[in-house]
Coordinates of C-alpha atoms in Angstrom, one line a residue:
X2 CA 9.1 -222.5 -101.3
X3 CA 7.2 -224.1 -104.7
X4 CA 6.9 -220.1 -106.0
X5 CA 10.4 -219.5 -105.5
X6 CA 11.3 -222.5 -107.5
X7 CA 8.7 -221.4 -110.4
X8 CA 9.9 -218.1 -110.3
X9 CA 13.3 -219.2 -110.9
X10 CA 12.1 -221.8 -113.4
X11 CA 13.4 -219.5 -116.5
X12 CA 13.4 -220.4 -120.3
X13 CA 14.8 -218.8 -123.5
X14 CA 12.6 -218.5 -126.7
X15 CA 14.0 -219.9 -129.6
X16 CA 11.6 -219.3 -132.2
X17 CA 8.2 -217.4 -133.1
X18 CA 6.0 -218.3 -135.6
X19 CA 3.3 -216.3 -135.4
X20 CA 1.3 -217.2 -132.0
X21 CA 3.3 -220.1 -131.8
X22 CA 6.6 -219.9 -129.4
X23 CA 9.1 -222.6 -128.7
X24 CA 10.9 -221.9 -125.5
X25 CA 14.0 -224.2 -124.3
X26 CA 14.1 -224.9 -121.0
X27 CA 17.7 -226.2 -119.2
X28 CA 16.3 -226.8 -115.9
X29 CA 12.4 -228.4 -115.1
X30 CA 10.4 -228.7 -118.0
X31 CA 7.0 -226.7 -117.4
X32 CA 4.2 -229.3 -117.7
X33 CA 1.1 -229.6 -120.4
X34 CA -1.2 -226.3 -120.2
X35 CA 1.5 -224.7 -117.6
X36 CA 1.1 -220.6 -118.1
X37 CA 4.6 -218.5 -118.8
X38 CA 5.3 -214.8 -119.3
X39 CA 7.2 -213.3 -121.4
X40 CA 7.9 -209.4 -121.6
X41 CA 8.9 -206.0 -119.3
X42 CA 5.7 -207.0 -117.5
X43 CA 4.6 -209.6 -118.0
X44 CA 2.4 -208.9 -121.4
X45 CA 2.7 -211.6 -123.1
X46 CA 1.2 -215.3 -121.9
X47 CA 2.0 -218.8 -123.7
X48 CA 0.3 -222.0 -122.6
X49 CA 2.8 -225.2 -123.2
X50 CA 0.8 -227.1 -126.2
X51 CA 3.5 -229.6 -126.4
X52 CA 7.0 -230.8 -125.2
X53 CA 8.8 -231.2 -128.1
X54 CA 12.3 -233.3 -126.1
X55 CA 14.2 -232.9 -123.0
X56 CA 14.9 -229.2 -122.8
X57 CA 11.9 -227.8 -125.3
X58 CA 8.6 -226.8 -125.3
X59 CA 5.8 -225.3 -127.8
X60 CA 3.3 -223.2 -126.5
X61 CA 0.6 -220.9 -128.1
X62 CA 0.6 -217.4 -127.4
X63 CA -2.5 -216.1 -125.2
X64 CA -1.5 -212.9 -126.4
X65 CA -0.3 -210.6 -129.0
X66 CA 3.2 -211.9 -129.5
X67 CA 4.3 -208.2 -130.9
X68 CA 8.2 -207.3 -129.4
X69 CA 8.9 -211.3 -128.4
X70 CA 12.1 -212.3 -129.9
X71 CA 14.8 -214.7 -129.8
X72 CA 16.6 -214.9 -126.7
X73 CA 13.7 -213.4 -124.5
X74 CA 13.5 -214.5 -121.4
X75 CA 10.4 -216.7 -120.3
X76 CA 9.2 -217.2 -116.5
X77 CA 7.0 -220.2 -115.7
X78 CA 4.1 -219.4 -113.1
X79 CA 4.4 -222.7 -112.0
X80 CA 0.6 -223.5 -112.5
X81 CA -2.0 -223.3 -115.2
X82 CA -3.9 -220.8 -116.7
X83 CA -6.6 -219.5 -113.5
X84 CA -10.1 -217.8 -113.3
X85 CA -11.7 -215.7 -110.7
X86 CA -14.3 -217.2 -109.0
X87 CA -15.9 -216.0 -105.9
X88 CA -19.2 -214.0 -105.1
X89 CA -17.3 -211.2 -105.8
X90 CA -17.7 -212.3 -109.7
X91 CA -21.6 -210.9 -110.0
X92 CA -22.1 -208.3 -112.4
X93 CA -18.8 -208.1 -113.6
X94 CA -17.5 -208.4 -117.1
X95 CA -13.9 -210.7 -117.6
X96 CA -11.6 -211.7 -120.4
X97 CA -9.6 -214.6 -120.9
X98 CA -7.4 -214.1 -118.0
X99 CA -9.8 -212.9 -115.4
X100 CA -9.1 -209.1 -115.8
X101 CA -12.5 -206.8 -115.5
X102 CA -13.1 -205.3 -118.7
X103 CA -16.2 -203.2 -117.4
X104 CA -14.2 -200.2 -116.3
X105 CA -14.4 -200.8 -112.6
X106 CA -12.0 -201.5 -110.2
X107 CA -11.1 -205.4 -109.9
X108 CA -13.6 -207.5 -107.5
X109 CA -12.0 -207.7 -103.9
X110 CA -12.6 -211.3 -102.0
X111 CA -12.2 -213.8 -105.2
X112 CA -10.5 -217.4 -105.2
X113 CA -8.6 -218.3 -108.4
X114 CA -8.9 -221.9 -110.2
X115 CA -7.4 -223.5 -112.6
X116 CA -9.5 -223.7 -116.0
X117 CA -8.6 -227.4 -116.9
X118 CA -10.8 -229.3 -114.8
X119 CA -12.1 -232.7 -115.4
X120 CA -16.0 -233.6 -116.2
X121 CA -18.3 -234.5 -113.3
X122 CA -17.5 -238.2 -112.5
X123 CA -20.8 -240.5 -113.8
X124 CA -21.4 -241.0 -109.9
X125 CA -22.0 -237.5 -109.1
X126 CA -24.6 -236.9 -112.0
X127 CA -28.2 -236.7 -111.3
X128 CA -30.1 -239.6 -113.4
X129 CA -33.2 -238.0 -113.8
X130 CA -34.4 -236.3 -116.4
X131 CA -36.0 -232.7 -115.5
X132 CA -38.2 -230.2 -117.3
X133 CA -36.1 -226.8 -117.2
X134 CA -39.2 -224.1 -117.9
X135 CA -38.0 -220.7 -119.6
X136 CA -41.5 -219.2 -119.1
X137 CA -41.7 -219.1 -122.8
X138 CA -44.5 -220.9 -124.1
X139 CA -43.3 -221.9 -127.8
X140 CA -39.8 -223.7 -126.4
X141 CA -41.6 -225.0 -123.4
X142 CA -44.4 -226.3 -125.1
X143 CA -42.7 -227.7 -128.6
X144 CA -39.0 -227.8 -127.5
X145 CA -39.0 -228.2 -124.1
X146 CA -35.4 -227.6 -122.7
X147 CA -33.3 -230.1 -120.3
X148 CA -32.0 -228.8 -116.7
X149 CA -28.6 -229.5 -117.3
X150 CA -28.5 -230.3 -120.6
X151 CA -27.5 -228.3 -123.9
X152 CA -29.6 -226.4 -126.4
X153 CA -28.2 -224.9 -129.7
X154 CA -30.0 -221.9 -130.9
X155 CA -29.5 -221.8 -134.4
X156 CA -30.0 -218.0 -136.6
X157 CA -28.8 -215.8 -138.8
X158 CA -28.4 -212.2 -137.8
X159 CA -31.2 -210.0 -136.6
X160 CA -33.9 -212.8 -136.2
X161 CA -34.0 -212.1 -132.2
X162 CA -31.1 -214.7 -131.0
X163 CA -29.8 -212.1 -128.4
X164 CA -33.3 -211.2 -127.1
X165 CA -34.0 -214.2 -126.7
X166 CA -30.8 -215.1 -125.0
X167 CA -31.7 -212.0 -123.0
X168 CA -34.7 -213.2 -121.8
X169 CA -34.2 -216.1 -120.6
X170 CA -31.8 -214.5 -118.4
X171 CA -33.9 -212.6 -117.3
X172 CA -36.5 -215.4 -116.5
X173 CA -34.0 -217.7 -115.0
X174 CA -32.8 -215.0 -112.2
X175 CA -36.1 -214.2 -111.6
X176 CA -38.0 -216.6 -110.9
X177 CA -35.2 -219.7 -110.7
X178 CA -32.7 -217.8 -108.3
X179 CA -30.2 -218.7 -110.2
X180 CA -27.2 -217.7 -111.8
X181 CA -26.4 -216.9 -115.6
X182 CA -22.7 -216.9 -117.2
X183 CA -22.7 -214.9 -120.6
X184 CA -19.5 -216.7 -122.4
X185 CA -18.3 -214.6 -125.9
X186 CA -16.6 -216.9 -128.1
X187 CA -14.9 -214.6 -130.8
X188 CA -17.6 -212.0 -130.3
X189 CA -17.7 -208.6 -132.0
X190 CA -16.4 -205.8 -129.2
X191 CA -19.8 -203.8 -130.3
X192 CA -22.5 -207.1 -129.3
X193 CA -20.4 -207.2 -126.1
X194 CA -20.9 -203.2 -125.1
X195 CA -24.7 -203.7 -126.5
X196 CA -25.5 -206.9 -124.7
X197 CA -23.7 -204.8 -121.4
X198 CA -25.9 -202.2 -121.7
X199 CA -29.0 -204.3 -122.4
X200 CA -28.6 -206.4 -119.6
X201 CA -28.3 -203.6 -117.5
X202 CA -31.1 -201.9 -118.6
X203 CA -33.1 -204.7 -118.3
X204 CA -31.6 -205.4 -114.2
X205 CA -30.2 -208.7 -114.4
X206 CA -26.6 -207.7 -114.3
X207 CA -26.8 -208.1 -110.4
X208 CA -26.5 -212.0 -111.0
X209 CA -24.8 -212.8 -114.2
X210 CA -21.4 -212.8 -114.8
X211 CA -19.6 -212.1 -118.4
X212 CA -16.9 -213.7 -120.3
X213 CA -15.7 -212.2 -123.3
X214 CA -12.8 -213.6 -126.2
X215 CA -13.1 -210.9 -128.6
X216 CA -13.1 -211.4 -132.4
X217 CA -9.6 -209.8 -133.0
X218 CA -8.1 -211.8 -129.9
X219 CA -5.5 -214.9 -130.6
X220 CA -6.7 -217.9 -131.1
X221 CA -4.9 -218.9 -128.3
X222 CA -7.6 -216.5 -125.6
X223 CA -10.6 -217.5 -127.8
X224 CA -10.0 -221.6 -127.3
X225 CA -9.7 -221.0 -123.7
X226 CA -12.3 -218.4 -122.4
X227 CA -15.0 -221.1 -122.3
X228 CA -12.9 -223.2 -120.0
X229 CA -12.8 -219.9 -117.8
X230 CA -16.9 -219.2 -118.2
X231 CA -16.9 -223.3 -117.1
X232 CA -14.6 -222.9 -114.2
X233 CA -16.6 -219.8 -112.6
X234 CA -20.3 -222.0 -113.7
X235 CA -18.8 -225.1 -111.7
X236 CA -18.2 -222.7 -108.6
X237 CA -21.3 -221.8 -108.4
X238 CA -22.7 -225.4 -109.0
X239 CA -20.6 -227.4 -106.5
X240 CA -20.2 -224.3 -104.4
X241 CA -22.5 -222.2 -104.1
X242 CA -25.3 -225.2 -105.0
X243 CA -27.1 -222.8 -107.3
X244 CA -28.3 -223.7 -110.9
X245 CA -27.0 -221.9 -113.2
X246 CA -27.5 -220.9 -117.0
X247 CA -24.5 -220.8 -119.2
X248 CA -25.1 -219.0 -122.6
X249 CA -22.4 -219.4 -125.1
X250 CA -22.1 -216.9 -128.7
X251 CA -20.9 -219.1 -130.8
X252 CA -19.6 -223.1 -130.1
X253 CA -18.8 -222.5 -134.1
X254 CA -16.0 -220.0 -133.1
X255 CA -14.6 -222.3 -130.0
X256 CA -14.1 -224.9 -133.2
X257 CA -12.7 -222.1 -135.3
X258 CA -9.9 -221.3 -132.7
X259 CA -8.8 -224.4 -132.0
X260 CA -8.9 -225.2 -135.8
X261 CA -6.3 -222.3 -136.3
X262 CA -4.5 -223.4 -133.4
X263 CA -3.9 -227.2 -135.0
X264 CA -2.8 -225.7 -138.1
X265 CA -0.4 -223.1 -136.0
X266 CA 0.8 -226.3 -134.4
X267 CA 1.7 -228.0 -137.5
X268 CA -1.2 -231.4 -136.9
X269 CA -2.1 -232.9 -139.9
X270 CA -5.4 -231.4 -140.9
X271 CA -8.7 -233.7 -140.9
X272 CA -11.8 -233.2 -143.4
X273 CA -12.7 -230.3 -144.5
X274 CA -9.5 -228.4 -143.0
X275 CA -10.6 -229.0 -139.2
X276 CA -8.1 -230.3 -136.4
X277 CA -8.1 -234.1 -136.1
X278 CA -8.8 -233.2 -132.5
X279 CA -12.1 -231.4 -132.7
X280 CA -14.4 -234.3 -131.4
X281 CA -11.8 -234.4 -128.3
X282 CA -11.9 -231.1 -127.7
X283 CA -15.8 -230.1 -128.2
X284 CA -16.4 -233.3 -125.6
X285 CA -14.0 -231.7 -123.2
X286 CA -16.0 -228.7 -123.2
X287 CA -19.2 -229.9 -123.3
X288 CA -18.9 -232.8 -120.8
X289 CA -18.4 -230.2 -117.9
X290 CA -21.7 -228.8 -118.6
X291 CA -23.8 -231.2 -116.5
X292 CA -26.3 -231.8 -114.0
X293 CA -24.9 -233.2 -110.5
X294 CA -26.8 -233.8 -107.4
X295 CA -25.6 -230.1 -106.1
X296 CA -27.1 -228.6 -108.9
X297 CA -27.0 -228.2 -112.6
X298 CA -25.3 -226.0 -115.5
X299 CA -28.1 -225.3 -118.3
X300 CA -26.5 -223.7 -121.5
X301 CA -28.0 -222.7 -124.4
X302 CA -25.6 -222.0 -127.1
X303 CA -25.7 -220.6 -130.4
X304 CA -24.6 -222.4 -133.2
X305 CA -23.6 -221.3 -136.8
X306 CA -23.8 -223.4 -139.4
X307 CA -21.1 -222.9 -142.4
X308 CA -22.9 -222.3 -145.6
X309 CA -26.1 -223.6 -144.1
X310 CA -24.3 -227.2 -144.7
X311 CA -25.6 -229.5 -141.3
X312 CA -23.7 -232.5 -142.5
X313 CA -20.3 -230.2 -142.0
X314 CA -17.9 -232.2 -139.3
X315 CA -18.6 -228.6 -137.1
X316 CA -22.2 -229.2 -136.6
X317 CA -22.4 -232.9 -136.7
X318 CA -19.9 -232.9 -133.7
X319 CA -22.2 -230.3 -131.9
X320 CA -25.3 -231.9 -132.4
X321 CA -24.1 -235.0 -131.1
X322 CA -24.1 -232.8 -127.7
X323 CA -27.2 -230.9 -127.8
X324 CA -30.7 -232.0 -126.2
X325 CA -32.6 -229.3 -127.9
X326 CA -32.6 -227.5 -131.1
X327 CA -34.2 -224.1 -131.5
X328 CA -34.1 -223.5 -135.1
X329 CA -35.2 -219.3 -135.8
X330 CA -36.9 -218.4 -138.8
X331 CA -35.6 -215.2 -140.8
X332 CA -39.4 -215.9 -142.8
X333 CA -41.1 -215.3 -138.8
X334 CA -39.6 -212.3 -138.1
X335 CA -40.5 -210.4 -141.2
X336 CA -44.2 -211.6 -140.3
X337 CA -43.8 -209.8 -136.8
X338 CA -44.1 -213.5 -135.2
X339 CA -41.6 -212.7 -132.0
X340 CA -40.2 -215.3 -130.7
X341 CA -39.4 -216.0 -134.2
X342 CA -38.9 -219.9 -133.1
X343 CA -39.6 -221.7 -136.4
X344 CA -42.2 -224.7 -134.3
X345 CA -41.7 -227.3 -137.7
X346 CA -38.1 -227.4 -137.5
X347 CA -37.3 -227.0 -133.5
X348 CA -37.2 -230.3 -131.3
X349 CA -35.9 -231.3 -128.6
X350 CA -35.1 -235.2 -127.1
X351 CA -37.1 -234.2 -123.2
X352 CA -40.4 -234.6 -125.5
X353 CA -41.4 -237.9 -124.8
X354 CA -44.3 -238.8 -122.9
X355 CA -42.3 -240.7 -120.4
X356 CA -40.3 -237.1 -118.9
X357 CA -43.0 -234.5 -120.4
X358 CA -46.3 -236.8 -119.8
X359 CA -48.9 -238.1 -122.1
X360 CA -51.1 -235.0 -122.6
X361 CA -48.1 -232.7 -123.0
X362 CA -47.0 -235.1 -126.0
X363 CA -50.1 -235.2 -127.7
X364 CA -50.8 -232.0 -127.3
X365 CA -47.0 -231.0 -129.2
X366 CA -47.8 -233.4 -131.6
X367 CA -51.5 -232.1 -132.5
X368 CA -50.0 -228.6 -132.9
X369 CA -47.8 -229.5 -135.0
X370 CA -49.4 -231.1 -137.2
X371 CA -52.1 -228.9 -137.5
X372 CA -49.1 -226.5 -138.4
X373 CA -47.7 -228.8 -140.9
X374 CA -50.9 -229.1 -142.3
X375 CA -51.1 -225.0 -142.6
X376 CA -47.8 -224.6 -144.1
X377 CA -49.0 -227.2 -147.1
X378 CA -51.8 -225.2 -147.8
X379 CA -50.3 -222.1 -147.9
X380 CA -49.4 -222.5 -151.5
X381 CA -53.2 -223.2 -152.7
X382 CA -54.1 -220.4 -150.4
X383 CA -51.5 -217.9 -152.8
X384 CA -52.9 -218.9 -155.8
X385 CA -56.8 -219.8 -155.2
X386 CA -57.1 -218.0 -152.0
X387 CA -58.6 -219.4 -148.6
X388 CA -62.6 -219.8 -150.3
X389 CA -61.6 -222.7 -152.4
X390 CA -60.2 -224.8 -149.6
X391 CA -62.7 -227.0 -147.8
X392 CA -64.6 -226.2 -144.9
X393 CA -62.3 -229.3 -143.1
X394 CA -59.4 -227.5 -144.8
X395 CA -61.0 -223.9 -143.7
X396 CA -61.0 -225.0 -140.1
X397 CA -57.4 -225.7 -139.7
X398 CA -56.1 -222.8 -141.4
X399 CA -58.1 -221.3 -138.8
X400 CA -56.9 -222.9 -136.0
X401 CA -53.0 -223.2 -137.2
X402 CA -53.2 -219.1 -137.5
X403 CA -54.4 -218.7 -133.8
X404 CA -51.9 -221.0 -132.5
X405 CA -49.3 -219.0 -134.5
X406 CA -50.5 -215.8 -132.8
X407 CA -50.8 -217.4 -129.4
X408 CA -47.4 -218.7 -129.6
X409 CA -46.0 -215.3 -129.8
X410 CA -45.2 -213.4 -126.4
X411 CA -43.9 -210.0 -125.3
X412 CA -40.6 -210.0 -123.8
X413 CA -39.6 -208.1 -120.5
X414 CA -36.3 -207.3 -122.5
X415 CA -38.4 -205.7 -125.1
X416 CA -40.9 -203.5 -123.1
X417 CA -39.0 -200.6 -123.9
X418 CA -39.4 -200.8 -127.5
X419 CA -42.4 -202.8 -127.9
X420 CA -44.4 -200.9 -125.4
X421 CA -46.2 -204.0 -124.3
X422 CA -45.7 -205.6 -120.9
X423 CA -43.5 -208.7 -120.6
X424 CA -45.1 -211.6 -119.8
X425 CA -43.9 -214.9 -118.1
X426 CA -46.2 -217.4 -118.8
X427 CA -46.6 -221.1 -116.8
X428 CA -45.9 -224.5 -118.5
X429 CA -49.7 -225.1 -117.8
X430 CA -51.3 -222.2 -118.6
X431 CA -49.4 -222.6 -122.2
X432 CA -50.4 -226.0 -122.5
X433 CA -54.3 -224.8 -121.3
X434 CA -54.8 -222.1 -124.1
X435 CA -52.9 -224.1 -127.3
X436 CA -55.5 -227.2 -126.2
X437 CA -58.8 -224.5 -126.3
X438 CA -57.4 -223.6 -129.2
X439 CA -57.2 -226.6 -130.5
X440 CA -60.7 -227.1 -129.6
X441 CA -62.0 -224.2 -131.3
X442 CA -63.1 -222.6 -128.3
X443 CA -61.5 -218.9 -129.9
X444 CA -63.1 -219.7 -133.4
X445 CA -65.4 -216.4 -133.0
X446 CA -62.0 -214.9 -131.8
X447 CA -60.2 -212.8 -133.7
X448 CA -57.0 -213.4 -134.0
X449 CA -55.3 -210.4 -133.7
X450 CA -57.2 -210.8 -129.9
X451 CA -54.4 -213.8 -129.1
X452 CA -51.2 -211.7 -130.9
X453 CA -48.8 -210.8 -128.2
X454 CA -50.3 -212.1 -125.5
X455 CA -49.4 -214.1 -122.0
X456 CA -52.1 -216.8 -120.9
X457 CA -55.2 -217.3 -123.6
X458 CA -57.9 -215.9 -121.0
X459 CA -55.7 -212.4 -122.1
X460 CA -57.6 -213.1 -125.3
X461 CA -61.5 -212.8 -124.0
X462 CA -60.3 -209.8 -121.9
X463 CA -58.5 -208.0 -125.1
X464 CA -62.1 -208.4 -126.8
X465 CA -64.3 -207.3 -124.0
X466 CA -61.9 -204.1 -124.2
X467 CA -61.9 -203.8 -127.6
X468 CA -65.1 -204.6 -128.6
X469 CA -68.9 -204.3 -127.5
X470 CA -70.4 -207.4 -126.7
X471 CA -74.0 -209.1 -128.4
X472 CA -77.2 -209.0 -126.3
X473 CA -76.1 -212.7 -125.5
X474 CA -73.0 -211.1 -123.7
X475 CA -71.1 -214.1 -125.0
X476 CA -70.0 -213.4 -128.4
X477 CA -68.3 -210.3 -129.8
X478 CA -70.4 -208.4 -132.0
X479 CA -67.6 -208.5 -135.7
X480 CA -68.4 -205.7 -137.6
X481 CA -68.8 -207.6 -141.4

């Protein structure tokens, strides 16, 4: 009975401003966020934004708005904008409105939901704070991430973010039996068909699900396709009772949308040009990523920075959300350091010794300051060169260089290129070989021997290999 009446729920558009559509309504007003079509077939979707009096509403166009006019005829669907969710989901690729974008027919068995759902209640969130291991030993070590919580990955282009990304997928479905949710937020159409094809390649498409919002999309489809990746995560969480890992490319671009949307809307901009409601809106987002005592949503989300400015309102509002910060280094990569993770700048609030433990703190903070101290004397190494420094000063240098090497790792995403076997590497046995390090246990090491490698005992193996051993059978013979 309730379809008939949405069905026959008609409006009229009265004006078009771009991808924004007032619609007068003489019978029930559609409500806040209610879905209508427009078109021959249904082409073209508005979401009501606003009810402007009695008989009028504004709504932003989902869509291209190309061939709506005055006088068109609007249907309202009677409910909000909906997302597939559903087993079915796995391996599939979606846009804004649930369609399959991956050139196979639609997934058969799938519920649909609405999109605007409210944040985990403070009751049904788990208190306690939990390690969530990648297997990669410089984020697990030096920026330990939160299950459940949020970690901004912040680069510029062709430093590794995606590999990364990539393998951490990989590493979550693995060895977590979880679930990962790949959300695009304004992404170009050619990362999307890569990152497809890489995550294929690499066989983790069987459990991950992605969400796309392309660049050249309305605003309208780019705000909202990380309420749809949210709605199919929160399935899985309070359905399904699986963790699950929610990577988002870029929260910048979620801002960006709604930003243009504001300004389509005719709000009075805030600083800097943004919408007034940007703090609202980021916290309605970010709020339903959370850990509950069915399981948890872990997302790691890129962030880009405008003009490399952190005091702008855009990443002062998304800091306030994160846990972590992954900072990587364009300076890294060109020195073949893979994960290029800059260890100085990264941080993350889990490393404390009451939720990491005492020996896991001091441990961090010995590396980096031993790394600290390395990146001072790099200078006086440039210009006098490493004889001059003292043998104190010689030591660390020393040690800070085979921690840099050991903190590197081969990717299972990357075998194909690198040729070198990816590695997934324990909490401990990352903690084990940065503290012999630390020790000077590898000082007769070289340290090409710890470049690429998974656990440091890789290192003593590399060198038996590689090189023939003194009569003591202890120490490497180095050719001088």
């Amino acid at each position: 009975m309730e379809d008939k009446t949405a069905i026959s729920n008609c409006g009229i558009v009265v004006s078009v401003r771009g991808s924004v559509v007032d619609i007068r309504f003489d019978g029930r007003l559609p409500p806040i966020y209610s879905l209508l079509h427009a078109g021959s077939d249904n082409q073209i979707s508005i979401e009501v934004l606003s009810q402007l009096d009695a008989y009028r509403v504004r709504g932003i166009a989902l869509t291209p708005t190309q061939g709506l006019a005055r006088g068109t005829v609007v249907t309202d669907t009677g409910g909000p904008l909906q997302a597939p969710v559903g087993k079915a989901i796995l391996s599939r690729m979606f846009d804004v409105f649930g369609n399959v974008i991956d050139r196979h027919p639609p997934p058969s068995g799938i519920e649909w939901r609405s999109v605007h759902n409210a944040p985990p209640p403070l009751a049904r969130r788990s208190t306690k704070s939990e390690v969530f291991e990648t297997g990669i030993k410089v984020i697990d070590v030096l920026a330990p991430l939160e299950r459940g919580g949020k970690a901004g990955l912040f680069g510029g282009a062709g430093v590794g973010k995606t590999v990364l990304l990539t393998e951490m997928i990989h590493n979550m479905v693995g060895h977590h039996e979880g679930v990962s949710i790949f959300c695009g937020i304004g992404e170009r159409c050619r990362e999307g068909e890569e990152l497809y094809r890489d995550m294929k390649e690499a066989g983790v498409l069987p459990n991950m699900v992605m969400v796309f919002g392309q660049m050249n999309e309305p605003p309208g489809s780019r705000f909202r396709v990380g309420h749809a990746a949210l709605t199919m995560a929160e399935y899985f969480r309070d359905d399904e009772h699986r963790d699950v890992l929610l990577l988002i490319d870029n929260i910048f671009r979620f801002i960006q949308a709604g930003s243009e949307i504001s300004g389509l809307m005719g709000q009075m901009p805030s600083r800097l040009g943004y919408q007034p409601t940007m703090g609202t809106e980021l916290s309605g987002l970010e709020e339903r990523i959370a850990n509950t005592d069915t399981g948890a949503i872990t997302s790691i989300q890129a962030v880009y920075v405008p003009a490399d400015d952190f005091t702008d309102p855009a990443a002062v509002h998304t800091f306030s959300h994160l846990s972590a910060s992954i900072v990587l280094s364009r300076k890294r990569a060109s020195e073949g350091l893979y994960p290029a993770i800059d260890p100085l700048q990264s941080g993350s609030k889990m490393a404390t010794p009451g939720i990491v433990g005492e020996r896991h703190y001091a441990l961090a903070q010995e590396i980096r300051n031993t790394l600290a101290q390395y990146d001072d004397l790099k200078d006086i190494i440039a210009m006098l060169g490493l004889e001059q420094l003292s043998a104190t000063d010689r030591a660390v240098v020393a040690r800070a260089r085979r921690l840099e090497r050991f903190l590197t790792q081969p990717f299972y995403t990357t075998e194909q290129f690198s040729g070198i076997k990816g590695k997934l590497v324990s909490l401990k046995d990352a903690l084990d070989g940065c503290e012999r390090i630390l020790r000077d246990e590898f000082k007769d090491v070289p340290e090409g021997a710890l470049y690429m490698i998974g656990s440091v005992d890789e290192a003593l193996q590399k060198v038996e290999a590689d090189q023939p051993l003194s009569a003591a059978g202890k120490q490497p013979v180095v050719a001088t």
